[in-house]
Every structure is written in C-alpha cells, then in structure tokens.
Short mmCIF file of C-alpha atoms and ligand atoms in Angstrom, two decimals:
data_model
loop_
_atom_site.label_atom_id
_atom_site.label_comp_id
_atom_site.label_asym_id
_atom_site.label_seq_id
_atom_site.Cartn_x
_atom_site.Cartn_y
_atom_site.Cartn_z
CA MET A 1 -111.44 74.27 207.88
CA ALA A 2 -115.77 74.06 207.80
CA THR A 3 -117.20 73.10 211.32
CA PRO A 4 -118.50 69.69 211.04
CA ALA A 5 -121.76 69.09 209.74
CA GLU A 6 -124.27 67.76 212.67
CA PRO A 7 -128.00 67.31 211.39
CA ALA A 8 -129.07 66.55 214.70
CA ALA A 9 -127.56 69.77 216.45
CA HIS A 10 -130.85 71.49 217.13
CA ALA A 11 -132.87 69.10 217.69
CA GLU A 12 -130.30 67.43 220.43
CA GLY A 13 -131.53 67.30 223.87
CA ARG A 14 -129.53 69.09 226.78
CA ALA A 15 -128.30 65.75 227.95
CA GLU A 16 -127.15 64.19 224.72
CA PHE A 17 -125.40 67.56 224.08
CA GLN A 18 -123.57 67.71 227.32
CA ALA A 19 -122.76 63.94 226.75
CA ARG A 20 -121.10 64.85 223.61
CA VAL A 21 -119.30 67.74 224.81
CA HIS A 22 -117.90 66.25 227.98
CA ALA A 23 -116.63 63.42 225.82
CA TRP A 24 -114.85 65.67 223.20
CA PHE A 25 -113.46 67.59 226.54
CA ALA A 26 -112.21 64.41 228.09
CA ALA A 27 -110.58 63.39 224.75
CA ASN A 28 -109.01 66.82 224.16
CA ALA A 29 -108.47 68.97 227.14
CA PRO A 30 -105.88 68.79 229.86
CA ARG A 31 -106.83 68.16 233.36
CA LYS A 32 -106.85 70.99 235.91
CA GLY A 33 -103.81 70.77 237.91
CA SER A 34 -101.89 68.67 235.14
CA SER A 35 -98.78 69.99 233.86
CA ALA A 36 -100.47 71.09 230.60
CA ASP A 37 -103.18 73.16 232.64
CA PHE A 38 -103.43 76.71 230.93
CA SER A 39 -106.68 77.55 232.78
CA ALA A 40 -104.87 80.55 234.38
CA VAL A 41 -102.93 81.68 231.50
CA HIS A 42 -104.83 85.02 230.93
CA ILE A 43 -103.51 86.38 234.37
CA VAL A 44 -100.57 87.60 233.02
CA SER A 45 -98.28 89.71 235.78
CA ALA A 46 -94.80 90.29 234.62
CA ARG A 47 -91.70 91.91 236.44
CA THR A 48 -90.20 93.87 233.29
CA PRO A 49 -92.02 95.28 230.00
CA GLU A 50 -90.26 92.74 227.95
CA GLN A 51 -91.48 89.75 230.23
CA PHE A 52 -95.01 91.15 230.04
CA HIS A 53 -95.00 91.15 226.26
CA ALA A 54 -93.67 87.92 226.02
CA GLN A 55 -96.25 86.22 228.68
CA GLU A 56 -98.96 87.85 226.44
CA GLN A 57 -97.78 86.66 223.40
CA HIS A 58 -97.62 83.12 224.83
CA ALA A 59 -101.13 83.71 226.72
CA ILE A 60 -102.75 84.66 223.36
CA ALA A 61 -100.99 81.97 221.30
CA VAL A 62 -102.14 79.33 223.54
CA THR A 63 -105.83 80.98 223.81
CA ARG A 64 -105.83 81.13 219.80
CA ASP A 65 -105.00 77.42 219.54
CA TRP A 66 -107.58 76.34 221.91
CA GLN A 67 -110.50 78.49 220.39
CA ARG A 68 -109.58 77.15 216.92
CA ARG A 69 -109.82 73.64 218.43
CA LEU A 70 -113.16 74.33 219.65
CA PHE A 71 -114.21 75.95 216.50
CA ASP A 72 -113.10 73.04 214.48
CA ALA A 73 -114.80 70.71 216.96
CA GLY A 74 -118.05 72.56 216.21
CA LEU A 75 -118.11 73.80 219.77
CA ALA A 76 -117.39 77.33 219.48
CA GLY A 77 -120.21 80.15 218.86
CA ARG A 78 -122.81 77.75 219.01
CA SER A 79 -125.61 80.28 219.34
CA TRP A 80 -123.93 82.64 216.63
CA PRO A 81 -125.84 82.53 213.00
CA ALA A 82 -123.97 80.62 210.58
CA GLU A 83 -123.06 83.65 208.48
CA CYS A 84 -121.26 84.96 211.74
CA GLY A 85 -119.31 81.56 212.04
CA GLY A 86 -121.68 79.92 214.27
CA HIS A 87 -124.12 77.32 214.50
CA GLY A 88 -127.58 79.10 215.10
CA ALA A 89 -128.08 76.57 217.93
CA PRO A 90 -130.05 77.45 221.22
CA ALA A 91 -128.26 80.02 223.65
CA TRP A 92 -128.34 77.07 226.44
CA GLN A 93 -125.66 75.37 224.32
CA ASP A 94 -122.97 77.91 224.68
CA ASP A 95 -123.63 77.95 228.73
CA VAL A 96 -123.18 74.02 228.55
CA VAL A 97 -119.63 74.32 226.53
CA ALA A 98 -118.78 77.02 229.23
CA GLU A 99 -119.47 75.09 231.99
CA GLU A 100 -117.69 71.93 230.67
CA GLN A 101 -114.72 74.11 229.78
CA ALA A 102 -114.47 75.35 233.52
CA ARG A 103 -113.81 71.75 234.57
CA TRP A 104 -110.84 71.32 232.63
CA GLY A 105 -107.32 73.03 232.39
CA VAL A 106 -108.14 75.25 229.49
CA SER A 107 -109.30 79.01 229.13
CA THR A 108 -110.37 81.35 226.62
CA LYS A 109 -110.74 84.33 228.75
CA MET A 110 -108.04 86.30 226.54
CA PHE A 111 -110.76 86.45 223.98
CA ALA A 112 -113.33 87.54 226.59
CA VAL A 113 -114.04 90.83 224.95
CA GLY A 114 -114.17 89.31 221.40
CA LEU A 115 -116.45 86.35 222.43
CA GLU A 116 -119.02 88.11 224.79
CA MET A 117 -118.87 91.99 224.28
CA VAL A 118 -118.20 92.29 220.74
CA PRO A 119 -121.34 90.07 219.87
CA ALA A 120 -123.61 91.80 222.00
CA VAL A 121 -122.68 94.87 220.67
CA LEU A 122 -122.93 93.98 216.81
CA PHE A 123 -126.10 91.96 217.50
CA GLY A 124 -127.52 95.13 219.31
CA HIS A 125 -126.34 97.74 217.32
CA GLY A 126 -124.32 96.71 214.54
CA THR A 127 -124.82 95.99 210.73
CA ALA A 128 -125.21 92.83 208.95
CA GLU A 129 -121.76 93.36 207.01
CA GLN A 130 -120.10 94.32 210.51
CA ARG A 131 -121.26 91.22 212.18
CA ALA A 132 -120.21 88.95 208.86
CA THR A 133 -116.69 90.65 208.95
CA PHE A 134 -115.76 90.94 212.59
CA LEU A 135 -117.17 87.67 213.97
CA PRO A 136 -116.21 84.86 212.03
CA PRO A 137 -112.22 85.91 212.62
CA ILE A 138 -113.11 85.90 216.35
CA VAL A 139 -114.62 82.60 216.49
CA ARG A 140 -112.10 80.85 214.59
CA GLY A 141 -109.55 82.05 217.35
CA GLU A 142 -107.90 84.57 214.61
CA HIS A 143 -108.89 88.11 216.02
CA SER A 144 -108.46 89.06 220.00
CA TRP A 145 -110.29 92.33 220.76
CA CYS A 146 -109.60 94.74 223.62
CA GLN A 147 -111.82 97.77 224.91
CA LEU A 148 -110.61 101.17 224.79
CA LEU A 149 -112.94 102.86 227.04
CA SER A 150 -111.10 104.22 230.34
CA GLU A 151 -109.21 107.55 230.28
CA PRO A 152 -107.09 109.50 233.12
CA GLY A 153 -110.29 111.87 233.48
CA ALA A 154 -113.02 109.34 232.50
CA GLY A 155 -113.40 105.68 234.40
CA SER A 156 -116.50 105.29 236.09
CA ASP A 157 -117.84 108.72 234.47
CA LEU A 158 -117.63 107.57 230.87
CA ALA A 159 -119.67 110.67 229.70
CA SER A 160 -116.21 112.51 230.31
CA VAL A 161 -114.52 111.01 227.64
CA GLN A 162 -112.12 113.47 225.50
CA THR A 163 -110.61 110.95 223.00
CA ARG A 164 -111.95 112.61 219.87
CA ALA A 165 -112.87 111.13 216.59
CA THR A 166 -112.99 113.63 213.80
CA PRO A 167 -114.52 113.10 210.28
CA VAL A 168 -111.53 112.57 207.40
CA GLU A 169 -112.04 111.46 204.10
CA GLY A 170 -113.09 107.58 204.15
CA GLY A 171 -113.44 107.65 207.79
CA TRP A 172 -112.44 109.20 211.10
CA SER A 173 -108.99 110.14 212.58
CA VAL A 174 -108.87 109.36 216.20
CA THR A 175 -106.79 111.35 218.76
CA GLY A 176 -106.51 110.85 222.85
CA GLN A 177 -105.45 108.76 225.57
CA LYS A 178 -106.82 105.73 227.05
CA VAL A 179 -105.83 103.84 230.14
CA TRP A 180 -106.31 100.50 232.03
CA THR A 181 -106.39 98.68 228.79
CA SER A 182 -106.07 94.74 229.13
CA ASN A 183 -104.86 92.92 226.29
CA ALA A 184 -103.93 95.98 224.17
CA GLY A 185 -100.47 94.55 223.16
CA CYS A 186 -101.99 91.35 221.75
CA SER A 187 -105.34 92.30 220.16
CA GLU A 188 -105.98 93.14 216.55
CA TYR A 189 -109.07 95.08 216.94
CA ALA A 190 -110.64 97.40 219.74
CA LEU A 191 -114.04 98.70 220.67
CA LEU A 192 -113.52 102.32 221.12
CA ILE A 193 -115.74 105.04 222.70
CA ALA A 194 -114.71 108.34 221.30
CA ARG A 195 -116.16 112.04 221.34
CA THR A 196 -117.86 113.17 217.86
CA GLY A 197 -120.03 115.60 219.49
CA ARG A 198 -119.35 118.91 221.91
CA LYS A 199 -117.76 118.42 225.24
CA GLU A 200 -121.23 120.01 226.56
CA ASP A 201 -123.13 117.31 225.04
CA GLY A 202 -121.93 114.79 227.28
CA ARG A 203 -123.25 111.42 226.46
CA ALA A 204 -124.99 112.44 223.44
CA GLY A 205 -121.79 113.53 221.65
CA LEU A 206 -120.15 109.61 222.12
CA SER A 207 -119.78 107.31 219.40
CA CYS A 208 -118.47 103.78 219.37
CA PHE A 209 -116.15 102.44 216.59
CA ALA A 210 -114.24 99.28 215.70
CA ILE A 211 -110.48 100.18 215.82
CA GLU A 212 -107.65 98.40 214.22
CA MET A 213 -104.70 98.16 217.03
CA THR A 214 -101.87 97.57 214.58
CA GLN A 215 -101.78 100.75 212.98
CA PRO A 216 -98.96 103.51 213.21
CA GLY A 217 -101.27 105.87 215.19
CA VAL A 218 -101.67 103.81 218.07
CA GLU A 219 -98.75 103.33 220.43
CA ILE A 220 -99.05 101.08 223.60
CA ARG A 221 -97.26 101.51 226.95
CA PRO A 222 -97.20 99.17 229.49
CA LEU A 223 -98.26 100.46 233.01
CA ARG A 224 -96.04 99.55 236.02
CA GLN A 225 -98.29 98.91 239.04
CA ILE A 226 -97.93 99.44 242.68
CA SER A 227 -96.84 95.90 243.09
CA GLY A 228 -94.07 96.44 240.70
CA GLY A 229 -95.51 94.18 238.06
CA TYR A 230 -97.31 94.63 234.37
CA HIS A 231 -100.65 93.91 233.69
CA PHE A 232 -102.30 96.72 231.72
CA ASN A 233 -101.39 99.33 229.38
CA GLU A 234 -101.96 103.09 228.48
CA VAL A 235 -102.78 103.77 224.69
CA PHE A 236 -101.99 106.95 222.90
CA LEU A 237 -103.90 107.44 219.72
CA ASP A 238 -102.66 110.01 217.70
CA GLY A 239 -104.49 110.19 214.11
CA ALA A 240 -105.23 106.75 214.37
CA PHE A 241 -107.79 105.70 211.50
CA VAL A 242 -111.17 104.04 211.24
CA PRO A 243 -112.72 103.31 207.97
CA GLU A 244 -116.41 104.41 207.71
CA GLY A 245 -117.58 100.72 208.40
CA GLY A 246 -116.01 101.23 211.68
CA LEU A 247 -118.68 103.23 213.20
CA ILE A 248 -120.83 101.01 215.21
CA GLY A 249 -124.52 102.31 215.63
CA GLY A 250 -125.41 105.73 214.60
CA LEU A 251 -123.13 108.90 215.06
CA GLY A 252 -123.87 109.96 218.75
CA ASP A 253 -125.33 106.78 219.66
CA GLY A 254 -122.08 105.73 221.43
CA TRP A 255 -123.86 105.84 225.05
CA ALA A 256 -126.55 103.11 224.32
CA VAL A 257 -123.74 101.04 222.68
CA LEU A 258 -121.46 101.39 225.61
CA ARG A 259 -124.56 100.18 228.02
CA THR A 260 -125.19 97.28 225.84
CA MET A 261 -121.50 96.71 226.01
CA LEU A 262 -121.20 96.88 229.93
CA ALA A 263 -124.22 94.95 230.27
CA SER A 264 -122.84 92.20 228.56
CA GLU A 265 -119.29 92.57 230.23
CA ARG A 266 -120.80 92.59 233.80
CA ALA A 267 -123.00 89.37 232.93
CA ALA A 268 -119.85 87.88 231.32
CA ILE A 269 -117.94 88.69 234.83
CA GLY A 270 -120.93 87.64 236.72
CA GLY A 271 -121.40 84.77 234.95
CA GLY A 272 -117.99 83.46 235.37
CA THR A 273 -117.52 79.85 236.44
CA SER A 274 -114.83 80.40 238.88
CA ALA A 275 -117.10 81.15 242.21
CA ARG A 276 -116.90 77.79 243.15
CA SER A 277 -114.37 78.15 245.91
CA ALA A 278 -116.36 77.79 249.19
CA ASN A 279 -116.48 73.96 249.30
CA GLU A 280 -112.49 73.85 248.29
CA LEU A 281 -112.05 76.29 251.22
CA VAL A 282 -114.10 74.42 253.63
CA GLY A 283 -111.96 71.49 253.01
CA LEU A 284 -108.80 73.42 253.26
CA ALA A 285 -110.08 74.95 256.57
CA LYS A 286 -110.84 71.30 258.13
CA ARG A 287 -107.42 70.06 256.66
CA LEU A 288 -105.28 73.00 258.32
CA GLY A 289 -107.40 72.95 261.67
CA HIS A 290 -109.53 76.02 261.01
CA ALA A 291 -112.80 74.70 260.86
CA ASP A 292 -113.91 75.66 264.33
CA ASP A 293 -112.34 79.45 263.99
CA PRO A 294 -115.47 81.77 264.04
CA GLY A 295 -114.06 84.49 261.96
CA VAL A 296 -113.18 81.82 259.20
CA ARG A 297 -116.80 79.92 259.73
CA ASP A 298 -118.35 83.65 259.08
CA LEU A 299 -116.16 84.51 255.88
CA LEU A 300 -116.82 81.08 254.47
CA ALA A 301 -120.79 81.25 255.08
CA GLN A 302 -120.96 84.80 253.57
CA ALA A 303 -119.10 83.65 250.63
CA ALA A 304 -121.26 80.33 250.24
CA ILE A 305 -124.47 82.69 250.38
CA ARG A 306 -123.10 84.62 247.44
CA GLU A 307 -122.16 81.27 245.38
CA ARG A 308 -125.63 79.99 245.96
CA THR A 309 -127.20 83.17 245.10
CA LEU A 310 -125.56 83.48 241.86
CA ASP A 311 -126.39 79.91 241.40
CA LEU A 312 -130.10 80.77 241.73
CA LEU A 313 -129.64 83.98 239.67
CA ARG A 314 -128.01 82.31 236.85
CA ALA A 315 -130.86 79.48 236.88
CA ARG A 316 -133.33 82.09 236.52
CA ILE A 317 -131.68 84.12 234.04
CA ALA A 318 -130.78 80.86 231.74
CA ALA A 319 -134.78 79.73 232.08
CA GLY A 320 -135.65 83.35 230.42
CA HIS A 321 -137.16 84.78 233.89
CA PRO A 322 -137.01 88.64 234.15
CA VAL A 323 -134.10 89.75 236.74
CA PRO A 324 -133.88 93.46 236.95
CA ALA A 325 -130.51 94.62 236.62
CA ALA A 326 -129.05 91.34 236.10
CA GLY A 327 -125.38 92.17 234.97
CA PRO A 328 -124.52 94.30 238.03
CA THR A 329 -126.28 92.31 240.29
CA THR A 330 -124.43 89.18 239.34
CA LYS A 331 -121.12 91.10 239.12
CA LEU A 332 -121.37 92.50 242.37
CA LEU A 333 -121.93 89.16 244.07
CA TYR A 334 -119.08 87.57 241.85
CA SER A 335 -116.76 90.72 243.12
CA GLU A 336 -117.89 90.07 246.91
CA HIS A 337 -117.47 86.30 246.63
CA ALA A 338 -113.93 86.72 245.23
CA ARG A 339 -113.36 89.36 248.32
CA LEU A 340 -114.79 86.92 250.94
CA SER A 341 -112.73 83.85 249.74
CA ALA A 342 -109.89 85.61 249.28
CA ASP A 343 -109.96 86.97 253.01
CA ALA A 344 -110.92 83.29 254.04
CA ALA A 345 -107.84 81.60 252.32
CA THR A 346 -105.67 84.22 253.90
CA THR A 347 -106.67 83.62 257.08
CA ILE A 348 -106.42 79.98 256.72
CA LEU A 349 -103.21 79.97 254.85
CA GLY A 350 -101.79 82.51 257.28
CA MET A 351 -98.05 83.09 256.35
CA ALA A 352 -98.18 80.57 253.70
CA THR A 353 -99.82 82.97 251.43
CA THR A 354 -96.65 84.81 250.89
CA VAL A 355 -95.04 81.56 249.69
CA VAL A 356 -95.65 81.45 245.86
CA ASP A 357 -94.30 77.95 245.23
CA ASP A 358 -96.22 76.17 248.15
CA ALA A 359 -98.47 73.70 246.31
CA THR A 360 -101.14 74.38 248.83
CA SER A 361 -101.11 78.35 248.74
CA ALA A 362 -100.41 78.69 245.14
CA PRO A 363 -103.54 78.35 243.33
CA TRP A 364 -105.26 80.74 246.08
CA ILE A 365 -102.10 83.68 245.69
CA GLU A 366 -103.60 84.19 242.06
CA ARG A 367 -107.11 84.50 243.09
CA LEU A 368 -106.16 86.64 246.24
CA LEU A 369 -104.36 89.01 243.78
CA PHE A 370 -106.84 89.10 241.27
CA ALA A 371 -109.92 89.72 243.85
CA PRO A 372 -109.28 93.64 244.41
CA GLY A 373 -109.28 94.06 240.60
CA LEU A 374 -112.58 92.40 240.39
CA ARG A 375 -113.99 95.49 242.36
CA LEU A 376 -113.14 97.74 239.91
CA GLY A 377 -113.01 96.25 236.23
CA GLY A 378 -116.04 96.18 234.29
CA GLY A 379 -117.44 99.01 236.70
CA THR A 380 -116.82 99.37 240.53
CA ASP A 381 -118.87 97.75 243.16
CA GLU A 382 -120.11 101.20 244.07
CA ILE A 383 -121.35 101.83 240.38
CA GLN A 384 -123.14 98.50 240.42
CA ARG A 385 -124.86 99.23 243.63
CA ASN A 386 -125.89 102.63 241.96
CA THR A 387 -127.17 101.03 239.03
CA ILE A 388 -129.00 98.36 240.71
CA ALA A 389 -130.69 101.13 242.90
CA GLU A 390 -131.73 103.01 240.12
CA ARG A 391 -132.63 100.69 237.44
CA GLY A 392 -133.35 97.39 239.41
CA LEU A 393 -135.29 99.11 242.65
CA GLY A 394 -136.44 102.16 240.77
CA LEU A 395 -134.85 104.34 243.49
CA PRO A 396 -133.96 108.13 242.81
CA ARG A 397 -130.46 108.71 241.73
C1 FAD B 1 -108.78 94.26 236.10
C2 FAD B 1 -109.20 95.31 235.27
C3 FAD B 1 -109.18 95.20 234.08
C4 FAD B 1 -109.64 96.61 233.54
N1 FAD B 1 -109.70 96.52 232.11
C5 FAD B 1 -110.26 97.40 231.34
C6 FAD B 1 -110.01 97.60 229.88
O1 FAD B 1 -109.77 96.74 229.10
N2 FAD B 1 -110.33 98.82 229.19
C7 FAD B 1 -110.72 99.87 229.95
O2 FAD B 1 -111.24 100.77 229.40
N3 FAD B 1 -110.65 99.68 231.35
C8 FAD B 1 -110.23 98.80 231.92
N4 FAD B 1 -110.19 98.96 233.34
C9 FAD B 1 -110.69 100.05 233.88
C10 FAD B 1 -111.82 100.14 234.86
O3 FAD B 1 -113.15 100.19 233.98
C11 FAD B 1 -111.84 101.40 235.62
O4 FAD B 1 -110.85 101.33 236.42
C12 FAD B 1 -113.27 101.53 236.52
O5 FAD B 1 -114.16 101.86 235.83
C13 FAD B 1 -113.01 102.79 237.52
O6 FAD B 1 -112.70 103.94 236.89
P1 FAD B 1 -111.44 104.76 237.66
O7 FAD B 1 -110.32 103.76 237.69
O8 FAD B 1 -111.10 105.89 236.81
O9 FAD B 1 -111.69 105.09 238.98
P2 FAD B 1 -112.85 106.24 239.30
O10 FAD B 1 -113.93 106.22 238.32
O11 FAD B 1 -112.11 107.58 239.65
O12 FAD B 1 -113.52 105.89 240.93
C14 FAD B 1 -112.59 106.25 242.04
C15 FAD B 1 -113.73 105.90 243.04
O13 FAD B 1 -114.46 106.69 243.28
C16 FAD B 1 -115.84 105.76 243.20
N5 FAD B 1 -117.26 106.75 242.53
C17 FAD B 1 -116.93 106.98 241.31
N6 FAD B 1 -118.20 107.43 240.97
C18 FAD B 1 -118.84 107.16 241.55
C19 FAD B 1 -120.54 107.39 242.00
N7 FAD B 1 -121.02 108.12 240.93
N8 FAD B 1 -121.20 107.16 242.87
C20 FAD B 1 -120.27 106.14 244.08
N9 FAD B 1 -119.10 106.05 244.17
C21 FAD B 1 -118.26 106.30 242.72
C22 FAD B 1 -115.35 104.33 242.45
O14 FAD B 1 -116.47 103.33 243.06
C23 FAD B 1 -113.97 104.25 242.86
O15 FAD B 1 -114.18 103.57 244.08
C24 FAD B 1 -109.81 97.71 234.05
C25 FAD B 1 -109.82 97.59 235.39
C26 FAD B 1 -109.24 96.51 236.26
C27 FAD B 1 -109.37 96.72 237.67
#
C-alpha cells in the first residue's frame, strides 16, 4: 500500500505536525500500562533456547506489525527520501514521531539497527542502488537487521576482527565467528565487518558488507548467560555468501563505515527516550518513605543532573549546534543515568526488587537488569570516555 499523499507535509509547522501525530497515536496506540502495552517487547530474556526463539519471534512479529502501521499512516521514515520509502521531510519530524511513540505502550526497538544504523551507513557510504534495495523493506517493517561486529578476540578493539571475506565468483565468501549478536535469529540481514586485507594491516584491512542471515553458511547459536537466561547469540559463518552489491563503501573502507555505524548507534542509544525516570523515582521515594534518605537523595540528584544534561545536549544537537563527540557523550550520560536510576530504585524498593510479580517493582526490575548491559553495548563506558577525551577534547591518546 502506498503512503498517503500529504501535499502540506513539508509546509506543516511543528505544532501542527505534533498535533496530527498525537491524534493518530491516541487513536491507534495502546496506552502504557494497559494489557496491550508492548513497549518492553524487545527485552527478550528466556530460560531455554526454545523459549528464547519463541519470544524473539513474538517480539519481531509485534514490531513488524507496528512498523507497518506507522508506514501505512505515513509516519515512518519521515526524513528518508521518497525513493527509499520515506517522505523527504525535515529531520525534526522523525524526532516528533519518536517522542510521541515513547509516550505510548509501543516500541520499534527490535528494528533499531535497520531504522538507525543501516540508513546512517548507506547514506554515508552506500550507493543509490543499495539505498533503494535495502531501505524500503526496513521502513515497511519487512526486514529486520542485526550487527555482526564483535568477536571473541575483538570487542572494544574491532581493529582485531578476524572473520575473513574472500573474493569468489560474483561476490565474497565469509568465514569466521561473531559473538554477542542481538536479534540474530530474527533478522533477514546483518551489517558485517570482515577482514579483506592482511591481519597486519589492522583497520586498513577491514570492509563492511550487507549479509543475508537466512542462508546455509550462517549458523546461529543462542548464548546462555550467567543469569541462566538467553538474550544474545554466537554466529558462525562458514562460507556464507555476499553478492558483489553487498560491499558497502570501498574495499578496505570498513573502518570509516564502522565509525559512522558506531556514531549512529551511540547517538541512537543516547537519544533514547527512556531516560525519564528521575521524577517517577522521586514519587516512588516519597510514597515508600525514602524521601529523606541521604543516599537516595544523592542518587536521584545525580540521575536528574544527567537527565537534564541529556535534554540540553539533545536540544543543541536538534538545533544544529556543534556538539563535539556527541554520540559518545550522550551514550555515556544515558548509561550513567540508567545505572544511577537502577541503584536508586533498588535502594527504595529494597527486597521488593526480587519480586518479579509485584506491580510496584516489576517496571523497575527490567530496567535494573538492563542497566549493566547499557554500559557495554555500543561500546563500553571506558571506550566512550577515551573517545570524548581524544575527539571531543583533543587530548593525547
Ligand atoms: C546489550 C548488549 C548488546 C550487544 N549487541 C551486540 C550486537 O548486536 N552485535 C555485536 O557485534 N556486539 C554486540 N554487543 C557486544 C558489545 O559491543 C561488546 O560487548 C563491547 O564492545 C565490549 O567488548 P567486549 O565484550 O569484547 O569487552 P572488551 O573489549 O574485552 O573489554 C573488557 C573491558 O576492558 C575495557 N577496555 C577495553 N579496551 C579499553 C581501552 N582501550 N581503554 C580503556 N578500557 C578498555 C572495557 O571498557 C571493558 O570494561 C552487545 C553487548 C551488549 C552488552
């Protein structure tokens, strides 16, 4: 189905657009906390590989359906060009939709790689043909993407990637092992970093590819975590094929593509809309008699400072002002905010944090369990600090 025609879309002012978006969500989206709320559907944490598979399939189906509804309503990919399935509208319209979306019991987080990282990479380094091929199925909710970056010997130090792509007739043959891959089992495609040059060439020997996940040379094994649950996968590539058109950027340009990908990932995580918990926590502290506890007050103040700083930074970025090392700075603030809020929630709730079916603690337990992962995913806090120091402040390595 084509996106609805909207002759006034580009002339539409912010308030007018906001009102139109709000009205659509009010008519179509479940409320937060209602029985139909699926805003946490992306937090898949299962006890067995079978449960993990079933939960992932459910999460992706719900997300596909919602993304398709956004697309049909003309609210998906607002700033993407028409030939990529979008509307060519100003970028602030994407922010308006994301802000409204965060208020409702809905989520497109399972599609984060496709909606955020893939366009950043393809607009920065891809060809017009790649954009026209890969982007429309994402915006229509048909294709989900994941990232094949980390390896057992290459996490923070991605220059050590060993997975190798060798030229074969019509494209590339890929062999190696990836780890910590989120959503591998429910994605049609992945952004892959592989070595096409010599190991000694480090960064210069890397290239980026779009690889199909549902092919015989790709084996996905769910990883059992220390908690006993499953969230990630190992991915074994054994002669997996990438056609020539799957090379993104030039041969050996993988490091530049990776920098674009990671910057967009960090900006996407840091620009996330869940860092809004300080006020909620103040209410909870008052209700449960912890408002005078100096430890709680300190944590809440620290969380509120990060929340406010994030808001101000986002406003500067949205207004087009230069913010040095914007992605790493917002990602680091976001991760610190999550840790401080989780610590405050644990102190306020006490033993109730261990009771998963308690209505007061349940919404906090998910955030509590997710906070440590935020310090690592998309690059660890230490790596963000290094990047801020070197690229933001111009300090020596
Ligand atoms: C929720 C989540 C989702 C993820 N999803 C994906 C995914 O979809 N695809 C994917 O490819 N990967 C994914 N990852 C993996 C993630 O990118 C890596 O865990 C991360 O980059 C760190 O790599 P590592 O685990 O190998 O740790 P290491 O790089 O081994 O780091 C170990 C410790 O050493 C520190 N350290 C390392 N180098 C330096 C340095 N130069 N200076 C200071 N300190 C340093 C780190 O900060 C860390 O504390 C995910 C991780 C999480 C937690």
